[in-house]
DNA sequence: TCAGCTCCCACGTTTGAAGCGC
DNA sequence: AGCGCTTCAAACGTGGGAGCTG
């Protein structure tokens, strides 16, 4: 079923797609095996297909809890960590070197606002921030290293500072984002940018979130407080609301906790309105009916994607399998809420907006691959930089010829990867944000787990088969996509694009980069050569 | 007027240096 | 001198609230 549809919207590069039915996703063992579909073997390592890598989302159940409530992530100027952190377990060839990196792409082109206890579309998204990648500080490392313990991305930080110098991932507030994990084979024998470049992209839908500068949904606040060790200070004792303790101890030293609580509830009546149904109790269980707040069921109560209840569908479900540009603004709800940004966004023609939103593409980037001597453990960030010249990111051949990018190079990563299946409204904006060949189909598969480690809380996913072409709607759980070991340069344009050999340069996997200039500390930041001019806009 | 943002605060966790004993 | 353990303080991360801004 899904397979057929997936195939229908992808080009002929996908060798095989596993069917991932929803029951599998919700099975007792929440794991997905996206493997089982060995495709085009790597020329260098014919038996070590990167698409066989299994990726596990650590603390998946916790992620699901947040997802069900509509995950929010705080972004600050100084940068804020994600919580839950993004951890993964991968099954790899022990001897092969891999680079693990994460990027965060816009999930759609909308700006949101929290209104009536739900996330509503509030207008068009602001121009995306420069695309940055968070490269795991251990990268590159052999598969044995990655499999030895949990691979944690907990130091990844999110910021809304457009001029952030620390290499944090820059996001816009009140926008919806989707983190993606990329695994790039970095073996010395596998030249980046060569036709042997192999990579995998894993998308865990439950890690999607809306960036905020302060929490909007009290349920999310409570979940964070209850689960984030750093927020223990806000946990209530047995007596309840942690704020009571604080206020009672300081602001209201002479007031009983009950009195303080009353005062709090009174002063937070606006919250009470939002949080009808006992949200203020702080007990997630009590909030289970949250999505039906005010007696208004979510847009898609039967959706298998819980987040859809909170992230309103931005697309007509009927267009799920359309990969063509769709500019339906009619869904921008006017719910009596302040329609901020709608007017401002209208100042620019939509066409212009779409075409000039290069940041939606994670873009080309170059980075020095650390050789063995380069052992810094700080996260390496890849900064996005819009390039004024050059062809589209999707045309890597042109990139190769660009003198402006004189180093190994990443190609673009498409934003708005689709994360849905039929009936699941959590859809990315449109394939048209992606450049012509930068749409990585995301293909779900039934799962199996990795044997070595306990995975009671892990969802296991394996790399899907090779795909190129139009975005594919994965199941609500997660998805992954892999490049074949062999990629045409054009098709590599949507790689996490780590390294790109210069033409004629046989193998420069970890060439020194930046070619000159100091490495920024603490993070190693690299500019991303980003180009949107090659973006292919098509109208259905 | 108000939604969103920034700054500052108190609190808890993490981390690493220092001290101590064997 | 080396090792392991404990202690402690600084650094870090957290959400909340006040105030500012557009």
PDB file of N, CA and C in Angstrom, chain A residues 327-415:
ATOM      1  N   UNK A 327       0.124  26.303  -2.828  1.00  0.00           N
ATOM      2  CA  UNK A 327       0.161  27.591  -2.133  1.00  0.00           C
ATOM      3  C   UNK A 327      -1.200  27.915  -1.564  1.00  0.00           C
ATOM      4  N   UNK A 328      -1.644  27.074  -0.778  1.00  0.00           N
ATOM      5  CA  UNK A 328      -2.944  27.292  -0.210  1.00  0.00           C
ATOM      6  C   UNK A 328      -2.815  28.002   1.121  1.00  0.00           C
ATOM      7  N   UNK A 329      -3.161  29.223   1.121  1.00  0.00           N
ATOM      8  CA  UNK A 329      -3.116  29.967   2.370  1.00  0.00           C
ATOM      9  C   UNK A 329      -4.452  29.985   3.080  1.00  0.00           C
ATOM     10  N   UNK A 330      -5.377  29.352   2.466  1.00  0.00           N
ATOM     11  CA  UNK A 330      -6.698  29.403   3.057  1.00  0.00           C
ATOM     12  C   UNK A 330      -6.730  28.758   4.416  1.00  0.00           C
ATOM     13  N   UNK A 331      -5.743  27.971   4.665  1.00  0.00           N
ATOM     14  CA  UNK A 331      -5.726  27.288   5.944  1.00  0.00           C
ATOM     15  C   UNK A 331      -5.093  28.133   7.029  1.00  0.00           C
ATOM     16  N   UNK A 332      -4.669  29.248   6.665  1.00  0.00           N
ATOM     17  CA  UNK A 332      -4.196  30.139   7.715  1.00  0.00           C
ATOM     18  C   UNK A 332      -5.412  30.579   8.506  1.00  0.00           C
ATOM     19  N   UNK A 333      -5.485  30.075   9.652  1.00  0.00           N
ATOM     20  CA  UNK A 333      -6.706  30.235  10.414  1.00  0.00           C
ATOM     21  C   UNK A 333      -6.807  31.611  11.017  1.00  0.00           C
ATOM     22  N   UNK A 334      -7.957  32.091  10.945  1.00  0.00           N
ATOM     23  CA  UNK A 334      -8.244  33.290  11.683  1.00  0.00           C
ATOM     24  C   UNK A 334      -9.183  32.899  12.805  1.00  0.00           C
ATOM     25  N   UNK A 335      -8.634  32.720  13.921  1.00  0.00           N
ATOM     26  CA  UNK A 335      -9.406  32.207  15.036  1.00  0.00           C
ATOM     27  C   UNK A 335      -9.633  33.272  16.076  1.00  0.00           C
ATOM     28  N   UNK A 336      -9.566  34.472  15.616  1.00  0.00           N
ATOM     29  CA  UNK A 336      -9.727  35.525  16.586  1.00  0.00           C
ATOM     30  C   UNK A 336      -8.414  35.861  17.257  1.00  0.00           C
ATOM     31  N   UNK A 337      -7.451  35.077  16.962  1.00  0.00           N
ATOM     32  CA  UNK A 337      -6.145  35.365  17.520  1.00  0.00           C
ATOM     33  C   UNK A 337      -5.474  36.405  16.645  1.00  0.00           C
ATOM     34  N   UNK A 338      -4.529  36.971  17.240  1.00  0.00           N
ATOM     35  CA  UNK A 338      -3.784  37.978  16.510  1.00  0.00           C
ATOM     36  C   UNK A 338      -3.112  37.333  15.313  1.00  0.00           C
ATOM     37  N   UNK A 339      -3.369  37.858  14.204  1.00  0.00           N
ATOM     38  CA  UNK A 339      -2.804  37.246  13.003  1.00  0.00           C
ATOM     39  C   UNK A 339      -1.481  37.904  12.672  1.00  0.00           C
ATOM     40  N   UNK A 340      -0.627  37.749  13.554  1.00  0.00           N
ATOM     41  CA  UNK A 340       0.664  38.378  13.327  1.00  0.00           C
ATOM     42  C   UNK A 340       1.353  37.767  12.137  1.00  0.00           C
ATOM     43  N   UNK A 341       2.095  38.551  11.506  1.00  0.00           N
ATOM     44  CA  UNK A 341       2.977  38.127  10.428  1.00  0.00           C
ATOM     45  C   UNK A 341       2.254  37.793   9.143  1.00  0.00           C
ATOM     46  N   UNK A 342       0.985  37.689   9.219  1.00  0.00           N
ATOM     47  CA  UNK A 342       0.307  37.413   7.968  1.00  0.00           C
ATOM     48  C   UNK A 342       0.419  38.608   7.039  1.00  0.00           C
ATOM     49  N   UNK A 343       0.152  39.711   7.623  1.00  0.00           N
ATOM     50  CA  UNK A 343       0.181  40.913   6.805  1.00  0.00           C
ATOM     51  C   UNK A 343       1.591  41.217   6.324  1.00  0.00           C
ATOM     52  N   UNK A 344       2.488  41.067   7.225  1.00  0.00           N
ATOM     53  CA  UNK A 344       3.850  41.394   6.829  1.00  0.00           C
ATOM     54  C   UNK A 344       4.347  40.463   5.754  1.00  0.00           C
ATOM     55  N   UNK A 345       3.987  39.246   5.884  1.00  0.00           N
ATOM     56  CA  UNK A 345       4.465  38.306   4.893  1.00  0.00           C
ATOM     57  C   UNK A 345       3.840  38.572   3.541  1.00  0.00           C
ATOM     58  N   UNK A 346       2.692  39.146   3.589  1.00  0.00           N
ATOM     59  CA  UNK A 346       2.033  39.393   2.330  1.00  0.00           C
ATOM     60  C   UNK A 346       2.693  40.522   1.565  1.00  0.00           C
ATOM     61  N   UNK A 347       3.534  41.233   2.262  1.00  0.00           N
ATOM     62  CA  UNK A 347       4.205  42.333   1.588  1.00  0.00           C
ATOM     63  C   UNK A 347       5.081  41.825   0.470  1.00  0.00           C
ATOM     64  N   UNK A 348       5.504  40.650   0.616  1.00  0.00           N
ATOM     65  CA  UNK A 348       6.346  40.063  -0.410  1.00  0.00           C
ATOM     66  C   UNK A 348       5.534  39.039  -1.167  1.00  0.00           C
ATOM     67  N   UNK A 349       5.652  39.102  -2.411  1.00  0.00           N
ATOM     68  CA  UNK A 349       4.884  38.150  -3.192  1.00  0.00           C
ATOM     69  C   UNK A 349       5.282  36.746  -2.829  1.00  0.00           C
ATOM     70  N   UNK A 350       4.323  35.929  -2.891  1.00  0.00           N
ATOM     71  CA  UNK A 350       4.579  34.558  -2.492  1.00  0.00           C
ATOM     72  C   UNK A 350       5.646  33.927  -3.364  1.00  0.00           C
ATOM     73  N   UNK A 351       5.534  34.251  -4.583  1.00  0.00           N
ATOM     74  CA  UNK A 351       6.515  33.671  -5.485  1.00  0.00           C
ATOM     75  C   UNK A 351       7.911  34.095  -5.073  1.00  0.00           C
ATOM     76  N   UNK A 352       7.985  35.353  -4.796  1.00  0.00           N
ATOM     77  CA  UNK A 352       9.298  35.840  -4.388  1.00  0.00           C
ATOM     78  C   UNK A 352       9.713  35.173  -3.088  1.00  0.00           C
ATOM     79  N   UNK A 353       8.764  35.070  -2.246  1.00  0.00           N
ATOM     80  CA  UNK A 353       9.082  34.490  -0.954  1.00  0.00           C
ATOM     81  C   UNK A 353       9.639  33.092  -1.101  1.00  0.00           C
ATOM     82  N   UNK A 354       8.944  32.327  -1.884  1.00  0.00           N
ATOM     83  CA  UNK A 354       9.397  30.957  -2.024  1.00  0.00           C
ATOM     84  C   UNK A 354      10.758  30.890  -2.689  1.00  0.00           C
ATOM     85  N   UNK A 355      10.887  31.692  -3.643  1.00  0.00           N
ATOM     86  CA  UNK A 355      12.144  31.585  -4.378  1.00  0.00           C
ATOM     87  C   UNK A 355      13.304  32.185  -3.608  1.00  0.00           C
ATOM     88  N   UNK A 356      12.973  33.036  -2.711  1.00  0.00           N
ATOM     89  CA  UNK A 356      14.068  33.692  -2.018  1.00  0.00           C
ATOM     90  C   UNK A 356      14.207  33.196  -0.596  1.00  0.00           C
ATOM     91  N   UNK A 357      13.769  32.039  -0.401  1.00  0.00           N
ATOM     92  CA  UNK A 357      13.906  31.475   0.941  1.00  0.00           C
ATOM     93  C   UNK A 357      14.961  30.400   0.943  1.00  0.00           C
ATOM     94  N   UNK A 358      16.143  30.786   0.683  1.00  0.00           N
ATOM     95  CA  UNK A 358      17.205  29.791   0.541  1.00  0.00           C
ATOM     96  C   UNK A 358      17.477  29.047   1.818  1.00  0.00           C
ATOM     97  N   UNK A 359      17.159  29.668   2.897  1.00  0.00           N
ATOM     98  CA  UNK A 359      17.517  29.013   4.141  1.00  0.00           C
ATOM     99  C   UNK A 359      16.725  27.757   4.371  1.00  0.00           C
ATOM    100  N   UNK A 360      15.693  27.620   3.645  1.00  0.00           N
ATOM    101  CA  UNK A 360      14.958  26.383   3.809  1.00  0.00           C
ATOM    102  C   UNK A 360      15.774  25.219   3.303  1.00  0.00           C
ATOM    103  N   UNK A 361      16.778  25.536   2.656  1.00  0.00           N
ATOM    104  CA  UNK A 361      17.652  24.469   2.224  1.00  0.00           C
ATOM    105  C   UNK A 361      18.885  24.511   3.078  1.00  0.00           C
ATOM    106  N   UNK A 362      19.170  23.405   3.572  1.00  0.00           N
ATOM    107  CA  UNK A 362      20.324  23.391   4.451  1.00  0.00           C
ATOM    108  C   UNK A 362      21.586  23.703   3.683  1.00  0.00           C
ATOM    109  N   UNK A 363      21.482  23.499   2.409  1.00  0.00           N
ATOM    110  CA  UNK A 363      22.501  24.085   1.596  1.00  0.00           C
ATOM    111  C   UNK A 363      23.784  23.323   1.501  1.00  0.00           C
ATOM    112  N   UNK A 364      24.580  23.908   0.719  1.00  0.00           N
ATOM    113  CA  UNK A 364      25.912  23.382   0.539  1.00  0.00           C
ATOM    114  C   UNK A 364      26.759  23.808   1.692  1.00  0.00           C
ATOM    115  N   UNK A 365      27.576  22.990   2.070  1.00  0.00           N
ATOM    116  CA  UNK A 365      28.510  23.427   3.072  1.00  0.00           C
ATOM    117  C   UNK A 365      29.794  22.693   2.878  1.00  0.00           C
ATOM    118  N   UNK A 366      30.743  23.285   3.366  1.00  0.00           N
ATOM    119  CA  UNK A 366      32.029  22.637   3.293  1.00  0.00           C
ATOM    120  C   UNK A 366      32.589  22.524   4.678  1.00  0.00           C
ATOM    121  N   UNK A 367      33.363  21.595   4.834  1.00  0.00           N
ATOM    122  CA  UNK A 367      33.913  21.412   6.158  1.00  0.00           C
ATOM    123  C   UNK A 367      35.171  20.607   6.051  1.00  0.00           C
ATOM    124  N   UNK A 368      36.043  20.897   6.896  1.00  0.00           N
ATOM    125  CA  UNK A 368      37.217  20.084   6.919  1.00  0.00           C
ATOM    126  C   UNK A 368      36.904  18.840   7.690  1.00  0.00           C
ATOM    127  N   UNK A 369      37.315  17.845   7.180  1.00  0.00           N
ATOM    128  CA  UNK A 369      37.164  16.628   7.936  1.00  0.00           C
ATOM    129  C   UNK A 369      38.363  16.523   8.827  1.00  0.00           C
ATOM    130  N   UNK A 370      38.092  16.213  10.032  1.00  0.00           N
ATOM    131  CA  UNK A 370      39.203  16.124  10.948  1.00  0.00           C
ATOM    132  C   UNK A 370      40.007  14.885  10.653  1.00  0.00           C
ATOM    133  N   UNK A 371      41.247  15.058  10.559  1.00  0.00           N
ATOM    134  CA  UNK A 371      42.067  13.871  10.477  1.00  0.00           C
ATOM    135  C   UNK A 371      42.296  13.383  11.889  1.00  0.00           C
ATOM    136  N   UNK A 372      43.088  12.416  12.013  1.00  0.00           N
ATOM    137  CA  UNK A 372      43.229  11.813  13.326  1.00  0.00           C
ATOM    138  C   UNK A 372      43.784  12.808  14.335  1.00  0.00           C
ATOM    139  N   UNK A 373      44.546  13.739  13.854  1.00  0.00           N
ATOM    140  CA  UNK A 373      45.121  14.705  14.778  1.00  0.00           C
ATOM    141  C   UNK A 373      44.080  15.710  15.236  1.00  0.00           C
ATOM    142  N   UNK A 374      43.054  15.791  14.478  1.00  0.00           N
ATOM    143  CA  UNK A 374      42.008  16.751  14.797  1.00  0.00           C
ATOM    144  C   UNK A 374      41.036  16.084  15.736  1.00  0.00           C
ATOM    145  N   UNK A 375      41.290  16.209  16.967  1.00  0.00           N
ATOM    146  CA  UNK A 375      40.526  15.411  17.907  1.00  0.00           C
ATOM    147  C   UNK A 375      39.641  16.249  18.804  1.00  0.00           C
ATOM    148  N   UNK A 376      39.392  17.434  18.420  1.00  0.00           N
ATOM    149  CA  UNK A 376      38.541  18.265  19.262  1.00  0.00           C
ATOM    150  C   UNK A 376      37.228  17.565  19.497  1.00  0.00           C
ATOM    151  N   UNK A 377      36.758  17.632  20.694  1.00  0.00           N
ATOM    152  CA  UNK A 377      35.522  16.947  21.022  1.00  0.00           C
ATOM    153  C   UNK A 377      34.336  17.898  21.051  1.00  0.00           C
ATOM    154  N   UNK A 378      34.624  19.114  20.778  1.00  0.00           N
ATOM    155  CA  UNK A 378      33.499  20.030  20.735  1.00  0.00           C
ATOM    156  C   UNK A 378      32.683  19.755  19.499  1.00  0.00           C
ATOM    157  N   UNK A 379      31.470  20.102  19.625  1.00  0.00           N
ATOM    158  CA  UNK A 379      30.603  19.896  18.479  1.00  0.00           C
ATOM    159  C   UNK A 379      31.071  20.748  17.332  1.00  0.00           C
ATOM    160  N   UNK A 380      30.934  20.214  16.188  1.00  0.00           N
ATOM    161  CA  UNK A 380      31.276  20.957  14.997  1.00  0.00           C
ATOM    162  C   UNK A 380      29.994  21.427  14.354  1.00  0.00           C
ATOM    163  N   UNK A 381      29.933  22.659  14.123  1.00  0.00           N
ATOM    164  CA  UNK A 381      28.738  23.199  13.523  1.00  0.00           C
ATOM    165  C   UNK A 381      29.051  23.692  12.132  1.00  0.00           C
ATOM    166  N   UNK A 382      28.117  23.509  11.322  1.00  0.00           N
ATOM    167  CA  UNK A 382      28.253  23.989   9.971  1.00  0.00           C
ATOM    168  C   UNK A 382      27.296  25.139   9.770  1.00  0.00           C
ATOM    169  N   UNK A 383      27.844  26.228   9.520  1.00  0.00           N
ATOM    170  CA  UNK A 383      26.993  27.380   9.337  1.00  0.00           C
ATOM    171  C   UNK A 383      26.538  27.498   7.911  1.00  0.00           C
ATOM    172  N   UNK A 384      25.372  27.993   7.776  1.00  0.00           N
ATOM    173  CA  UNK A 384      24.829  28.178   6.453  1.00  0.00           C
ATOM    174  C   UNK A 384      25.188  29.538   5.919  1.00  0.00           C
ATOM    175  N   UNK A 385      25.446  29.588   4.710  1.00  0.00           N
ATOM    176  CA  UNK A 385      25.771  30.855   4.107  1.00  0.00           C
ATOM    177  C   UNK A 385      25.203  30.875   2.711  1.00  0.00           C
ATOM    178  N   UNK A 386      24.461  31.830   2.511  1.00  0.00           N
ATOM    179  CA  UNK A 386      23.833  31.948   1.217  1.00  0.00           C
ATOM    180  C   UNK A 386      24.847  32.419   0.210  1.00  0.00           C
ATOM    181  N   UNK A 387      24.841  31.772  -0.871  1.00  0.00           N
ATOM    182  CA  UNK A 387      25.754  32.175  -1.914  1.00  0.00           C
ATOM    183  C   UNK A 387      25.016  32.940  -2.979  1.00  0.00           C
ATOM    184  N   UNK A 388      25.631  33.927  -3.404  1.00  0.00           N
ATOM    185  CA  UNK A 388      24.981  34.790  -4.372  1.00  0.00           C
ATOM    186  C   UNK A 388      25.104  34.240  -5.781  1.00  0.00           C
ATOM    187  N   UNK A 389      26.101  33.519  -5.992  1.00  0.00           N
ATOM    188  CA  UNK A 389      26.317  33.018  -7.329  1.00  0.00           C
ATOM    189  C   UNK A 389      26.229  31.530  -7.367  1.00  0.00           C
ATOM    190  N   UNK A 390      26.375  31.039  -8.515  1.00  0.00           N
ATOM    191  CA  UNK A 390      26.357  29.598  -8.635  1.00  0.00           C
ATOM    192  C   UNK A 390      24.982  29.103  -8.962  1.00  0.00           C
ATOM    193  N   UNK A 391      24.957  27.918  -9.340  1.00  0.00           N
ATOM    194  CA  UNK A 391      23.700  27.338  -9.716  1.00  0.00           C
ATOM    195  C   UNK A 391      23.027  26.766  -8.506  1.00  0.00           C
ATOM    196  N   UNK A 392      21.949  26.141  -8.755  1.00  0.00           N
ATOM    197  CA  UNK A 392      21.192  25.584  -7.656  1.00  0.00           C
ATOM    198  C   UNK A 392      21.965  24.530  -6.923  1.00  0.00           C
ATOM    199  N   UNK A 393      21.578  24.428  -5.709  1.00  0.00           N
ATOM    200  CA  UNK A 393      22.253  23.436  -4.898  1.00  0.00           C
ATOM    201  C   UNK A 393      22.011  22.048  -5.438  1.00  0.00           C
ATOM    202  N   UNK A 394      20.958  21.965  -6.151  1.00  0.00           N
ATOM    203  CA  UNK A 394      20.659  20.648  -6.646  1.00  0.00           C
ATOM    204  C   UNK A 394      21.557  20.236  -7.792  1.00  0.00           C
ATOM    205  N   UNK A 395      22.257  21.144  -8.270  1.00  0.00           N
ATOM    206  CA  UNK A 395      23.146  20.810  -9.368  1.00  0.00           C
ATOM    207  C   UNK A 395      24.556  20.766  -8.855  1.00  0.00           C
ATOM    208  N   UNK A 396      24.904  19.650  -8.434  1.00  0.00           N
ATOM    209  CA  UNK A 396      26.196  19.540  -7.797  1.00  0.00           C
ATOM    210  C   UNK A 396      27.334  19.665  -8.784  1.00  0.00           C
ATOM    211  N   UNK A 397      27.060  19.356  -9.961  1.00  0.00           N
ATOM    212  CA  UNK A 397      28.131  19.481 -10.921  1.00  0.00           C
ATOM    213  C   UNK A 397      28.576  20.919 -11.037  1.00  0.00           C
ATOM    214  N   UNK A 398      27.598  21.782 -10.963  1.00  0.00           N
ATOM    215  CA  UNK A 398      27.961  23.179 -10.979  1.00  0.00           C
ATOM    216  C   UNK A 398      28.694  23.569  -9.715  1.00  0.00           C
ATOM    217  N   UNK A 399      28.263  22.962  -8.689  1.00  0.00           N
ATOM    218  CA  UNK A 399      28.938  23.256  -7.433  1.00  0.00           C
ATOM    219  C   UNK A 399      30.376  22.828  -7.523  1.00  0.00           C
ATOM    220  N   UNK A 400      30.558  21.735  -8.104  1.00  0.00           N
ATOM    221  CA  UNK A 400      31.919  21.252  -8.225  1.00  0.00           C
ATOM    222  C   UNK A 400      32.785  22.222  -8.997  1.00  0.00           C
ATOM    223  N   UNK A 401      32.154  22.880  -9.879  1.00  0.00           N
ATOM    224  CA  UNK A 401      32.910  23.782 -10.698  1.00  0.00           C
ATOM    225  C   UNK A 401      33.019  25.167 -10.090  1.00  0.00           C
ATOM    226  N   UNK A 402      32.351  25.342  -8.998  1.00  0.00           N
ATOM    227  CA  UNK A 402      32.363  26.670  -8.399  1.00  0.00           C
ATOM    228  C   UNK A 402      33.654  26.895  -7.680  1.00  0.00           C
ATOM    229  N   UNK A 403      34.288  27.939  -8.038  1.00  0.00           N
ATOM    230  CA  UNK A 403      35.527  28.258  -7.347  1.00  0.00           C
ATOM    231  C   UNK A 403      35.267  28.817  -5.971  1.00  0.00           C
ATOM    232  N   UNK A 404      34.045  29.241  -5.783  1.00  0.00           N
ATOM    233  CA  UNK A 404      33.734  29.819  -4.485  1.00  0.00           C
ATOM    234  C   UNK A 404      33.763  28.765  -3.401  1.00  0.00           C
ATOM    235  N   UNK A 405      33.565  27.601  -3.787  1.00  0.00           N
ATOM    236  CA  UNK A 405      33.568  26.521  -2.803  1.00  0.00           C
ATOM    237  C   UNK A 405      34.730  25.635  -3.144  1.00  0.00           C
ATOM    238  N   UNK A 406      35.769  25.866  -2.470  1.00  0.00           N
ATOM    239  CA  UNK A 406      36.998  25.213  -2.870  1.00  0.00           C
ATOM    240  C   UNK A 406      37.350  24.060  -1.976  1.00  0.00           C
ATOM    241  N   UNK A 407      36.368  23.555  -1.360  1.00  0.00           N
ATOM    242  CA  UNK A 407      36.691  22.476  -0.444  1.00  0.00           C
ATOM    243  C   UNK A 407      35.655  21.391  -0.591  1.00  0.00           C
ATOM    244  N   UNK A 408      35.901  20.384   0.104  1.00  0.00           N
ATOM    245  CA  UNK A 408      34.906  19.336   0.152  1.00  0.00           C
ATOM    246  C   UNK A 408      33.600  19.955   0.574  1.00  0.00           C
ATOM    247  N   UNK A 409      32.561  19.430   0.136  1.00  0.00           N
ATOM    248  CA  UNK A 409      31.345  20.196   0.186  1.00  0.00           C
ATOM    249  C   UNK A 409      30.144  19.335   0.462  1.00  0.00           C
ATOM    250  N   UNK A 410      29.294  19.915   1.198  1.00  0.00           N
ATOM    251  CA  UNK A 410      27.999  19.291   1.409  1.00  0.00           C
ATOM    252  C   UNK A 410      27.053  19.859   0.389  1.00  0.00           C
ATOM    253  N   UNK A 411      26.153  19.086   0.065  1.00  0.00           N
ATOM    254  CA  UNK A 411      25.097  19.597  -0.786  1.00  0.00           C
ATOM    255  C   UNK A 411      23.907  19.922   0.083  1.00  0.00           C
ATOM    256  N   UNK A 412      22.897  20.322  -0.543  1.00  0.00           N
ATOM    257  CA  UNK A 412      21.754  20.773   0.218  1.00  0.00           C
ATOM    258  C   UNK A 412      20.998  19.616   0.814  1.00  0.00           C
ATOM    259  N   UNK A 413      20.305  19.948   1.850  1.00  0.00           N
ATOM    260  CA  UNK A 413      19.355  19.016   2.417  1.00  0.00           C
ATOM    261  C   UNK A 413      17.991  19.653   2.284  1.00  0.00           C
ATOM    262  N   UNK A 414      17.134  18.918   1.809  1.00  0.00           N
ATOM    263  CA  UNK A 414      15.839  19.517   1.592  1.00  0.00           C
ATOM    264  C   UNK A 414      15.123  19.754   2.892  1.00  0.00           C
ATOM    265  N   UNK A 415      14.477  20.854   2.966  1.00  0.00           N
ATOM    266  CA  UNK A 415      13.637  21.093   4.114  1.00  0.00           C
ATOM    267  C   UNK A 415      12.287  20.470   3.875  1.00  0.00           C
TER     268      UNK A 415
END
